[in-house]
CSV table of N, CA and C in Angstrom, one decimal:
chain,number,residue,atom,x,y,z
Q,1,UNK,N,4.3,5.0,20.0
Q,1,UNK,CA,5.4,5.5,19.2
Q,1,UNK,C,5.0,6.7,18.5
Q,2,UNK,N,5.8,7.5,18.1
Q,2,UNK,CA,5.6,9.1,17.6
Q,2,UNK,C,5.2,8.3,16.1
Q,3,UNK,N,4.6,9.4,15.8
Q,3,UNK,CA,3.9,8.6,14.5
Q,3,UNK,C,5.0,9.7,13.2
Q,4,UNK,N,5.6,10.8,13.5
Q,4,UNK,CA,6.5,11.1,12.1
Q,4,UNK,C,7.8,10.2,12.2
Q,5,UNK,N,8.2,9.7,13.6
Q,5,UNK,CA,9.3,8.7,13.5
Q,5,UNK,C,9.4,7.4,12.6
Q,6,UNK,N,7.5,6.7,12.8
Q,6,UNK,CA,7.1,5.4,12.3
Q,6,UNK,C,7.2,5.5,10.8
Q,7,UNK,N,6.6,6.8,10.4
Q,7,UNK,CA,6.4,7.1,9.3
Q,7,UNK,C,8.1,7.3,8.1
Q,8,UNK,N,9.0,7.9,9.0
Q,8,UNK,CA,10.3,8.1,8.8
Q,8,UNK,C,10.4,6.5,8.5
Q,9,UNK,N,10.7,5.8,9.4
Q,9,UNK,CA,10.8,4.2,9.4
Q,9,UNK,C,10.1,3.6,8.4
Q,10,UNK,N,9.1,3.5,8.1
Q,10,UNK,CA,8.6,3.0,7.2
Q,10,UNK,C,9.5,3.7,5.3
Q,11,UNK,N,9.1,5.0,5.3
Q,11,UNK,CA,9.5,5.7,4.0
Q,11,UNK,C,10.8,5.2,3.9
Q,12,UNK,N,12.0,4.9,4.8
Q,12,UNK,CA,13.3,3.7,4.5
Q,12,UNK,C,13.1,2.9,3.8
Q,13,UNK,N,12.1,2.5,3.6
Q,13,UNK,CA,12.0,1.2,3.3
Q,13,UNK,C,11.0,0.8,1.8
Q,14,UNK,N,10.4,-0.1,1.4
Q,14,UNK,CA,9.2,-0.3,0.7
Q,14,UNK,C,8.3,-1.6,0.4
Q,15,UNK,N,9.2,-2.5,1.7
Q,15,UNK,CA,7.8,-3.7,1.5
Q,15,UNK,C,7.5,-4.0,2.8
Q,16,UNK,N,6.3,-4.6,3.2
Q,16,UNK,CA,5.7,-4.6,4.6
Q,16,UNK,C,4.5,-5.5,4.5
Q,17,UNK,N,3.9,-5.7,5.4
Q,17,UNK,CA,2.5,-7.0,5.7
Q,17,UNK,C,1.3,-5.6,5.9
Q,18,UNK,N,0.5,-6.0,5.1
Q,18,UNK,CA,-0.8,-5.4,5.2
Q,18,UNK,C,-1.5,-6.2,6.1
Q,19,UNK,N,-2.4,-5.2,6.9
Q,19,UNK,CA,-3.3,-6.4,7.8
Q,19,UNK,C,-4.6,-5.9,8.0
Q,20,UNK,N,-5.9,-6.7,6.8
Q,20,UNK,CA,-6.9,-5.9,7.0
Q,20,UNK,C,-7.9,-7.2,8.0
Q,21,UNK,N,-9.3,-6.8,7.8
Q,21,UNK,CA,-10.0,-7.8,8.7
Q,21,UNK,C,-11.2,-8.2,7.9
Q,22,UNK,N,-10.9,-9.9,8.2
Q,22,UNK,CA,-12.4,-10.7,7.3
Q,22,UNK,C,-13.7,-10.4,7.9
Q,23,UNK,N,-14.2,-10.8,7.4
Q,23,UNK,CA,-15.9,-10.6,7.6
Q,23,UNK,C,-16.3,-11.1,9.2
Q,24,UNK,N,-15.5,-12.1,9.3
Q,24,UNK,CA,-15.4,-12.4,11.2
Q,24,UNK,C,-15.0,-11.8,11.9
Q,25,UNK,N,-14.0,-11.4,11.7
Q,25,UNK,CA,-13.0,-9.8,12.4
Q,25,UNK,C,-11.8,-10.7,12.2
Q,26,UNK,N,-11.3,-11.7,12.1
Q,26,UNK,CA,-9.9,-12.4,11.8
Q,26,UNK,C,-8.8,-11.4,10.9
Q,27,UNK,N,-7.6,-11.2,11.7
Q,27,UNK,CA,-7.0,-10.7,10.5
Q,27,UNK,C,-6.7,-11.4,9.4
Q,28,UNK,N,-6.0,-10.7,8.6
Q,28,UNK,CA,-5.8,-11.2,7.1
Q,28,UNK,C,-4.4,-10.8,6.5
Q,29,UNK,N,-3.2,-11.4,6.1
Q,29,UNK,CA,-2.3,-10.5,6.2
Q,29,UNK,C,-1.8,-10.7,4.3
Q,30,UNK,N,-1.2,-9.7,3.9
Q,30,UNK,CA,-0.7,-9.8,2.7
Q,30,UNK,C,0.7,-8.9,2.4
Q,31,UNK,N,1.6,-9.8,2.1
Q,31,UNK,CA,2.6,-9.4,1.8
Q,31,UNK,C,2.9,-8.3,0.7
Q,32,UNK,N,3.2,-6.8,0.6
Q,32,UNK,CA,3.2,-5.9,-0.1
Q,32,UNK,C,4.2,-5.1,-0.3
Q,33,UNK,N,4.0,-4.4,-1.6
Q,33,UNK,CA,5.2,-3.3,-1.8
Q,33,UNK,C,4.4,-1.9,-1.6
Q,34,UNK,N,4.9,-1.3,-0.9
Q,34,UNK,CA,4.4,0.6,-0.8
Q,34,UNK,C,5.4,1.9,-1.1
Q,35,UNK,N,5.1,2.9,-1.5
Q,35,UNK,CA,5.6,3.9,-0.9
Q,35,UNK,C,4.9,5.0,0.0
Q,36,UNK,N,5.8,5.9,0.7
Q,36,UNK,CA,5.0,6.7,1.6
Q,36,UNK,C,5.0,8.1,1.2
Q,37,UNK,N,3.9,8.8,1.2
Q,37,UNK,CA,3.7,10.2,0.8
Q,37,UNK,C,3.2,10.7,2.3
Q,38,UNK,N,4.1,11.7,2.5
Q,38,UNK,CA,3.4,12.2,4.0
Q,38,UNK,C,3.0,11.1,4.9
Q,39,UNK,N,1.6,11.4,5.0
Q,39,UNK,CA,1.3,10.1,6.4
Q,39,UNK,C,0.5,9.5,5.7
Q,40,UNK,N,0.7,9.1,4.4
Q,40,UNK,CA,-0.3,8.4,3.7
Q,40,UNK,C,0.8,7.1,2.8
Q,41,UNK,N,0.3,5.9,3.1
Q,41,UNK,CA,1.1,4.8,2.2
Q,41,UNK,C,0.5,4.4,1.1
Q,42,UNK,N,0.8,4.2,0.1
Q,42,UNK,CA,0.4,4.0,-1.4
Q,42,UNK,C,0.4,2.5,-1.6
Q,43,UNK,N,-0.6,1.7,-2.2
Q,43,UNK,CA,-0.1,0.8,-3.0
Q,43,UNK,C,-0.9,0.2,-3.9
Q,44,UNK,N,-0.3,-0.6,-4.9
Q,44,UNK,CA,-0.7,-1.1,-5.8
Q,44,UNK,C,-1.7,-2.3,-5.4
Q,45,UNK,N,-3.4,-2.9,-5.6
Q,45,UNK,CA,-3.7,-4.0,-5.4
Q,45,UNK,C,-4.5,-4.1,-6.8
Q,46,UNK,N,-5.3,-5.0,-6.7
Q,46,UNK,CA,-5.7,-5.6,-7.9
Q,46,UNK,C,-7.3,-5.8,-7.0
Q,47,UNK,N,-8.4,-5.5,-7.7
Q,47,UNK,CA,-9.8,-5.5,-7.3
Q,47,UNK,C,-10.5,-6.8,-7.0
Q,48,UNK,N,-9.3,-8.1,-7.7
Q,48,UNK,CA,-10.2,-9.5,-7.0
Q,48,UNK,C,-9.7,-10.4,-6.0
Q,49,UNK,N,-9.0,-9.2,-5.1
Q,49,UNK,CA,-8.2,-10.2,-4.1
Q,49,UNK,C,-8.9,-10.0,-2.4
Q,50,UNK,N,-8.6,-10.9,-1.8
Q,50,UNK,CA,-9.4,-11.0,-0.3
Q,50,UNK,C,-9.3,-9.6,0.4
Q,51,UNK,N,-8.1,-9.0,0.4
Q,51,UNK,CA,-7.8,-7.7,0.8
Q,51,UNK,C,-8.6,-6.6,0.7
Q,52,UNK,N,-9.1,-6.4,-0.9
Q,52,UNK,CA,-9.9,-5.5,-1.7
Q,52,UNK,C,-11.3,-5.4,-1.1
Q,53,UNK,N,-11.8,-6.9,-0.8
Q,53,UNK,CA,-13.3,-6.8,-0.6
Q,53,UNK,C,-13.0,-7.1,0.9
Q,54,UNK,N,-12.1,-7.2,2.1
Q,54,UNK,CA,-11.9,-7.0,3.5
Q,54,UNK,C,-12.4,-5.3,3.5
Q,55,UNK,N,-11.2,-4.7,2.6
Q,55,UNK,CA,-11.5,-2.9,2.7
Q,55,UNK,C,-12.7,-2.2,2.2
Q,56,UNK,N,-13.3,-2.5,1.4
Q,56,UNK,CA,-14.5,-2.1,0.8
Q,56,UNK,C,-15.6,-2.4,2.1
Q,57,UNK,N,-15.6,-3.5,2.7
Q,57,UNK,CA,-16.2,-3.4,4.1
Q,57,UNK,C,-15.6,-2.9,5.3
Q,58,UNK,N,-14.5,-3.0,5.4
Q,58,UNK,CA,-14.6,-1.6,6.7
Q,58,UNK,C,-13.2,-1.8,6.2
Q,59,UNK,N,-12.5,-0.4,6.4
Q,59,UNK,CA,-11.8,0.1,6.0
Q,59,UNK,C,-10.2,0.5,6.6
Q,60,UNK,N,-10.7,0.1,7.7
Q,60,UNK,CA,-9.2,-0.3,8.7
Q,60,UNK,C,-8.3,-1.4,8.7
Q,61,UNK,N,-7.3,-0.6,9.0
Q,61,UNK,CA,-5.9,-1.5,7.9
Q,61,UNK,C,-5.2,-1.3,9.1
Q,62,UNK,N,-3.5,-2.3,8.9
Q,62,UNK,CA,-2.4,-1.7,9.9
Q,62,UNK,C,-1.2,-2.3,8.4
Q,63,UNK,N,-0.3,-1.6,8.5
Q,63,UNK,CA,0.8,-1.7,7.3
Q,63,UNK,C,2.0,-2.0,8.5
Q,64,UNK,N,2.4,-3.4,8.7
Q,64,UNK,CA,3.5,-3.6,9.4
Q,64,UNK,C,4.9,-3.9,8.5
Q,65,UNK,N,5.6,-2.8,8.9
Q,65,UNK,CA,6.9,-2.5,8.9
Q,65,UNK,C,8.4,-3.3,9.6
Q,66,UNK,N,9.0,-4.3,8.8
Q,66,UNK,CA,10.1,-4.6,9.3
Q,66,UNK,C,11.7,-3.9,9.1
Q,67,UNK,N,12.4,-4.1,9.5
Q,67,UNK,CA,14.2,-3.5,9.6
Q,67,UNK,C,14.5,-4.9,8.8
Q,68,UNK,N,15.7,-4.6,8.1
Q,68,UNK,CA,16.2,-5.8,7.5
Q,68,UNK,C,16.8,-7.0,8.2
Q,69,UNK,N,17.4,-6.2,9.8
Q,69,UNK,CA,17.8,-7.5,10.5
Q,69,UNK,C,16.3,-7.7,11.5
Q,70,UNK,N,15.2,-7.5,11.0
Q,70,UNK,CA,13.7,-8.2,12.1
Q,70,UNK,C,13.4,-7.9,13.2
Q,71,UNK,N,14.9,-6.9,14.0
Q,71,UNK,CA,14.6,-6.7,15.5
Q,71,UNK,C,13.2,-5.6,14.8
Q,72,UNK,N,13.7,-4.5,14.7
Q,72,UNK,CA,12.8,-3.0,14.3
Q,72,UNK,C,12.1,-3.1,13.6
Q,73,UNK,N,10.7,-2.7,13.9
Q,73,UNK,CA,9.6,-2.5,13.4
Q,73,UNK,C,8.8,-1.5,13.8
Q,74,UNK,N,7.7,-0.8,12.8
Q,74,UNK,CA,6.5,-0.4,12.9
Q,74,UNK,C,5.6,-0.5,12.9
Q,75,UNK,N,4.1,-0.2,13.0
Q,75,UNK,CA,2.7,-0.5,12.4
Q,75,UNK,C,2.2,0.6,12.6
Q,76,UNK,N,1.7,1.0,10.8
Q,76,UNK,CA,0.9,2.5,10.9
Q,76,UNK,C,-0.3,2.1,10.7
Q,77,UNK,N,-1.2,2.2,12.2
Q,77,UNK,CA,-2.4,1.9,12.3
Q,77,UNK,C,-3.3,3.1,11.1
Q,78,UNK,N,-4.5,3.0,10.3
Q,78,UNK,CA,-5.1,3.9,10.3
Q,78,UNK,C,-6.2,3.3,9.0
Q,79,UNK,N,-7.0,4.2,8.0
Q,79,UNK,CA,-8.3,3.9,7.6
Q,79,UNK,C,-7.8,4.1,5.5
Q,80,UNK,N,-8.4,3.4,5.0
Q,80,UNK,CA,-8.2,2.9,3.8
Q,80,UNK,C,-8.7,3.7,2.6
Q,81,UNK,N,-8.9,4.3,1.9
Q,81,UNK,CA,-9.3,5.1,0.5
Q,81,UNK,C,-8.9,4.4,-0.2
Q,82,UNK,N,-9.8,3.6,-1.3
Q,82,UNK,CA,-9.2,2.8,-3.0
Q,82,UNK,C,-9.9,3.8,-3.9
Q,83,UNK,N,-8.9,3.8,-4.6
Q,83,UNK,CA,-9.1,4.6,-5.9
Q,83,UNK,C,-10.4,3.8,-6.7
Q,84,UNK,N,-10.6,4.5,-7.8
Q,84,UNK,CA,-11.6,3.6,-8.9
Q,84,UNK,C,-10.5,2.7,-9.3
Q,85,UNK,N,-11.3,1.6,-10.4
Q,85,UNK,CA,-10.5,0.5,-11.1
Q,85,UNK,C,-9.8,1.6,-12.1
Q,86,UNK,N,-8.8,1.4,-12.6
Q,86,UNK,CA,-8.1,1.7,-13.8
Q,86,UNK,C,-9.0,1.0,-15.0
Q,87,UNK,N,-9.1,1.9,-15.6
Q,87,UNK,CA,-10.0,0.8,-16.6
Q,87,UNK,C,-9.9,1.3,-18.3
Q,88,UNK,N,-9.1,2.3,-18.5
Q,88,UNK,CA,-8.2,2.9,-19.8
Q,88,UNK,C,-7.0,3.2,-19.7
Q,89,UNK,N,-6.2,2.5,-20.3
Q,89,UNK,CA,-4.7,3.2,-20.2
Q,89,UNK,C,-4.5,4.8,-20.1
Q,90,UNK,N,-3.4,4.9,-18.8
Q,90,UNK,CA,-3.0,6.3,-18.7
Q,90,UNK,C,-4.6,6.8,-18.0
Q,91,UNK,N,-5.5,6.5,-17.2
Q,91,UNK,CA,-6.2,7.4,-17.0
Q,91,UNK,C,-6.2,7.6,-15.8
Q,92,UNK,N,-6.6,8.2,-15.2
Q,92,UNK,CA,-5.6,9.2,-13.6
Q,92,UNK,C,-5.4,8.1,-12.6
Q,93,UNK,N,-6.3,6.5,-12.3
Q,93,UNK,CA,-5.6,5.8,-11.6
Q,93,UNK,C,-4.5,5.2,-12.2
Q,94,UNK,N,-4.7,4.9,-13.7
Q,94,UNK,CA,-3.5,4.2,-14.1
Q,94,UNK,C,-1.9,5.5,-14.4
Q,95,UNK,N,-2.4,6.5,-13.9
Q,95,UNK,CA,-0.9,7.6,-13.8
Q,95,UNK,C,-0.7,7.4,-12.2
Q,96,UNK,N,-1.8,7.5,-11.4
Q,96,UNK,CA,-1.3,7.0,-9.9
Q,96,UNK,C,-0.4,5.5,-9.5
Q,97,UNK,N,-1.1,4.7,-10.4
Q,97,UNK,CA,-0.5,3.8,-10.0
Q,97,UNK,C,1.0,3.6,-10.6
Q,98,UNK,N,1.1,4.5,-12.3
Q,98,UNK,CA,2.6,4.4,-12.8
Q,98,UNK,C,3.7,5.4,-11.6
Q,99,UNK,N,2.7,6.2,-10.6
Q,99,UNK,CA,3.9,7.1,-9.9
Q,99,UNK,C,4.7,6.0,-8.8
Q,100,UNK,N,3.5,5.5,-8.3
Q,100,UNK,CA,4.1,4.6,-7.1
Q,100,UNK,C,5.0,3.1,-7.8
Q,101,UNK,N,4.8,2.8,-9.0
Q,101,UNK,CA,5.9,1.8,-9.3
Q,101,UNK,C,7.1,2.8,-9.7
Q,102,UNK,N,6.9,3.2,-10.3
Q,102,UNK,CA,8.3,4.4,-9.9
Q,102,UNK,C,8.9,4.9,-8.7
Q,103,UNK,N,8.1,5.1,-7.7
Q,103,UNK,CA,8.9,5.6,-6.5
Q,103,UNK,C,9.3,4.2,-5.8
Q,104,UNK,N,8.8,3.0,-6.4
Q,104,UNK,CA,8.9,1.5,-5.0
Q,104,UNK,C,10.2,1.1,-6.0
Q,105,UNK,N,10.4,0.9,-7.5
Q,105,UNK,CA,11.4,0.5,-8.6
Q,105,UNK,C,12.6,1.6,-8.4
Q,106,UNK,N,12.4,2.8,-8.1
Q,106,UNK,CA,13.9,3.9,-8.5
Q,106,UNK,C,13.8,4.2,-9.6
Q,107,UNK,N,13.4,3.6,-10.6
Q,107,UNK,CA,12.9,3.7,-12.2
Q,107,UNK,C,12.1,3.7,-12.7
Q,108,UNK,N,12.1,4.3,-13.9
Q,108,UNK,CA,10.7,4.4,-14.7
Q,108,UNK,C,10.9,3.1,-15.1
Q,109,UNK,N,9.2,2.8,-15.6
Q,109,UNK,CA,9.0,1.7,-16.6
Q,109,UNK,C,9.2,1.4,-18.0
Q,110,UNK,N,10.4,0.7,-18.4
Q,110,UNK,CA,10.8,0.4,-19.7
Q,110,UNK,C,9.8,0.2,-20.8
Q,111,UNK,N,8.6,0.2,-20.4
Q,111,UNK,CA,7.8,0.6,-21.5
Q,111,UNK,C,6.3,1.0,-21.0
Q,112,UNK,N,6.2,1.8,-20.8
Q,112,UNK,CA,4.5,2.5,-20.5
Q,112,UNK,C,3.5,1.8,-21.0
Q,113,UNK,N,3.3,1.6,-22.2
Q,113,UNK,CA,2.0,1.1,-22.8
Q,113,UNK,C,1.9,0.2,-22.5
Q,114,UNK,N,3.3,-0.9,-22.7
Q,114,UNK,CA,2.4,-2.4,-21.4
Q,114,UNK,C,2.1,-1.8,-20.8
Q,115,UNK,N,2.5,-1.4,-20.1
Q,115,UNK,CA,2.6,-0.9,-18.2
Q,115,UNK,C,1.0,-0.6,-18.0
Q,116,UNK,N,0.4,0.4,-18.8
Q,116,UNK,CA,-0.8,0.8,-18.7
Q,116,UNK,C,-1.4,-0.3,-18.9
Q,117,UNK,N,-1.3,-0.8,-20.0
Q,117,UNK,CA,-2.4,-2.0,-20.5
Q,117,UNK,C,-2.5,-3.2,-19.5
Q,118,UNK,N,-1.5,-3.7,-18.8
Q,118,UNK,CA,-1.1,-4.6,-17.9
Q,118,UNK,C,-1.9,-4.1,-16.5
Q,119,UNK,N,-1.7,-2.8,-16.4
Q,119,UNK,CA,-2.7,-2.5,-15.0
Q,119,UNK,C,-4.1,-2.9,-15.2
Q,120,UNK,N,-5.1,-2.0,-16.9
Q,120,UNK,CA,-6.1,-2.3,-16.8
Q,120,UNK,C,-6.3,-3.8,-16.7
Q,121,UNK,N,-5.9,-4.4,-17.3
Q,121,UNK,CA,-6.0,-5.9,-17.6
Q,121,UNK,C,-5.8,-7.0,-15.8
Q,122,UNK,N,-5.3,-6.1,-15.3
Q,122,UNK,CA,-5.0,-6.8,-13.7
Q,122,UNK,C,-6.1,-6.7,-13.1
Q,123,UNK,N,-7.0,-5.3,-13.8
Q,123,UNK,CA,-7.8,-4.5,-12.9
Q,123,UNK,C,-7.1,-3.9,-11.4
Q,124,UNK,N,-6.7,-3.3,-11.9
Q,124,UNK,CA,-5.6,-2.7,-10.3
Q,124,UNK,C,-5.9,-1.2,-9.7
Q,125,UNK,N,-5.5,-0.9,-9.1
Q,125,UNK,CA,-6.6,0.4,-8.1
Q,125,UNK,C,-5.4,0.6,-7.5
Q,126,UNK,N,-5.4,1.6,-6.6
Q,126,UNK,CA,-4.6,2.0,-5.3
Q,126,UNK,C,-5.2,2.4,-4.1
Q,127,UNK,N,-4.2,1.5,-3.1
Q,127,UNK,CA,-5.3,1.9,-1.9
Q,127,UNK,C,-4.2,2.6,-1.4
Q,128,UNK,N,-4.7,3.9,-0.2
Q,128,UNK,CA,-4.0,5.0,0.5
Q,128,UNK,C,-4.3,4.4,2.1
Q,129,UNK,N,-3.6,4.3,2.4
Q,129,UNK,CA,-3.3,4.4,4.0
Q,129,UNK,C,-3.4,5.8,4.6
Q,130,UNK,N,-3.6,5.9,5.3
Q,130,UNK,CA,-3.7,7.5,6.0
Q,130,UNK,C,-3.9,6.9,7.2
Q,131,UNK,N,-1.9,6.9,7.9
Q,131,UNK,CA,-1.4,6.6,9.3
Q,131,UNK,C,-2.2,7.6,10.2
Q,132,UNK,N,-2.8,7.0,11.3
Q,132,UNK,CA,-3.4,8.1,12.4
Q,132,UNK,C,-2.5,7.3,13.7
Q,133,UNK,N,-1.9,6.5,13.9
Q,133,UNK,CA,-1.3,6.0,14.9
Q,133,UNK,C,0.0,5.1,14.5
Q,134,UNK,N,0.6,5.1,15.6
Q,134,UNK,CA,1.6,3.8,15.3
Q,134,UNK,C,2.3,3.3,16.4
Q,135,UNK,N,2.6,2.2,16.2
Q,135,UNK,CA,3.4,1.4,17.7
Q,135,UNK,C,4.6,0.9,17.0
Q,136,UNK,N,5.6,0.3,17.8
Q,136,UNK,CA,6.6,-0.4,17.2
Q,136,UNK,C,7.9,0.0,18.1
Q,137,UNK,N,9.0,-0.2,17.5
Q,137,UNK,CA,10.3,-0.6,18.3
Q,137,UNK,C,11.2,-0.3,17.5
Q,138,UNK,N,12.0,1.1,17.2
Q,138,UNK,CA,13.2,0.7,16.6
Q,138,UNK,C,14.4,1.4,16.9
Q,139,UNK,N,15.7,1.1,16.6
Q,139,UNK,CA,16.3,0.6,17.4
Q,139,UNK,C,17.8,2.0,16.4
């Protein structure tokens, strides 16, 4: 599949199955919210989850993409980049990660200062997708 089409497909939209790989090669799938910048998918994770320490060891992902009625789909195959931890309110991961709940919400956040404090306290990061391929079907 053309990969600006997949990518079009996907940027429609903003939730999809992440699918990174455990320490055996088994996938691992996790249900998520993203947005897309260019050929890069954004999202919010949190540093103590199986996903986090799958990508810290190898770094290849696929972000599968459904249509609301299930026929159409994507998957933007490609390699993973995590920010640092957020670890002071407002500080450049915690403004990356306020841009992408704003672009996945339509809205800003009715109050920032949780908002910051709530990230560091999740310990939350962002991981970037950077699509180099894609397969899928749509319609």
């Amino acid at each position: 599949m053309d990969l600006e089409r997949a990518l079009a497909f996907a940027a429609a939209r903003n939730k999809g199955v992440l699918i990174t790989l455990r320490r055996d090669g088994r996938p691992q799938s996790s249900n998520i919210v993203y947005v897309i910048d260019g050929p890069v998918a954004r999202v919010s994770i949190t540093d103590d989850r199986a996903k986090t320490r799958n990508l810290r060891r190898d770094p290849r992902a696929v972000l599968h993409v459904n249509s609301d009625d299930f026929w159409s789909y994507v998957a933007l195959d490609g390699v993973v980049e995590l920010s640092p931890v957020t670890t002071t309110p407002g500080d450049e991961a915690g403004r990356e990660l306020a841009e992408i709940y704003e672009k996945a919400a339509g809205k800003p956040h009715p109050d920032w200062d949780e908002y910051f404090e709530a990230m560091v306290t999740e310990k939350r990061l962002v991981l970037r997708l950077r699509a180099t391929s894609a397969a899928g079907m749509t319609r």
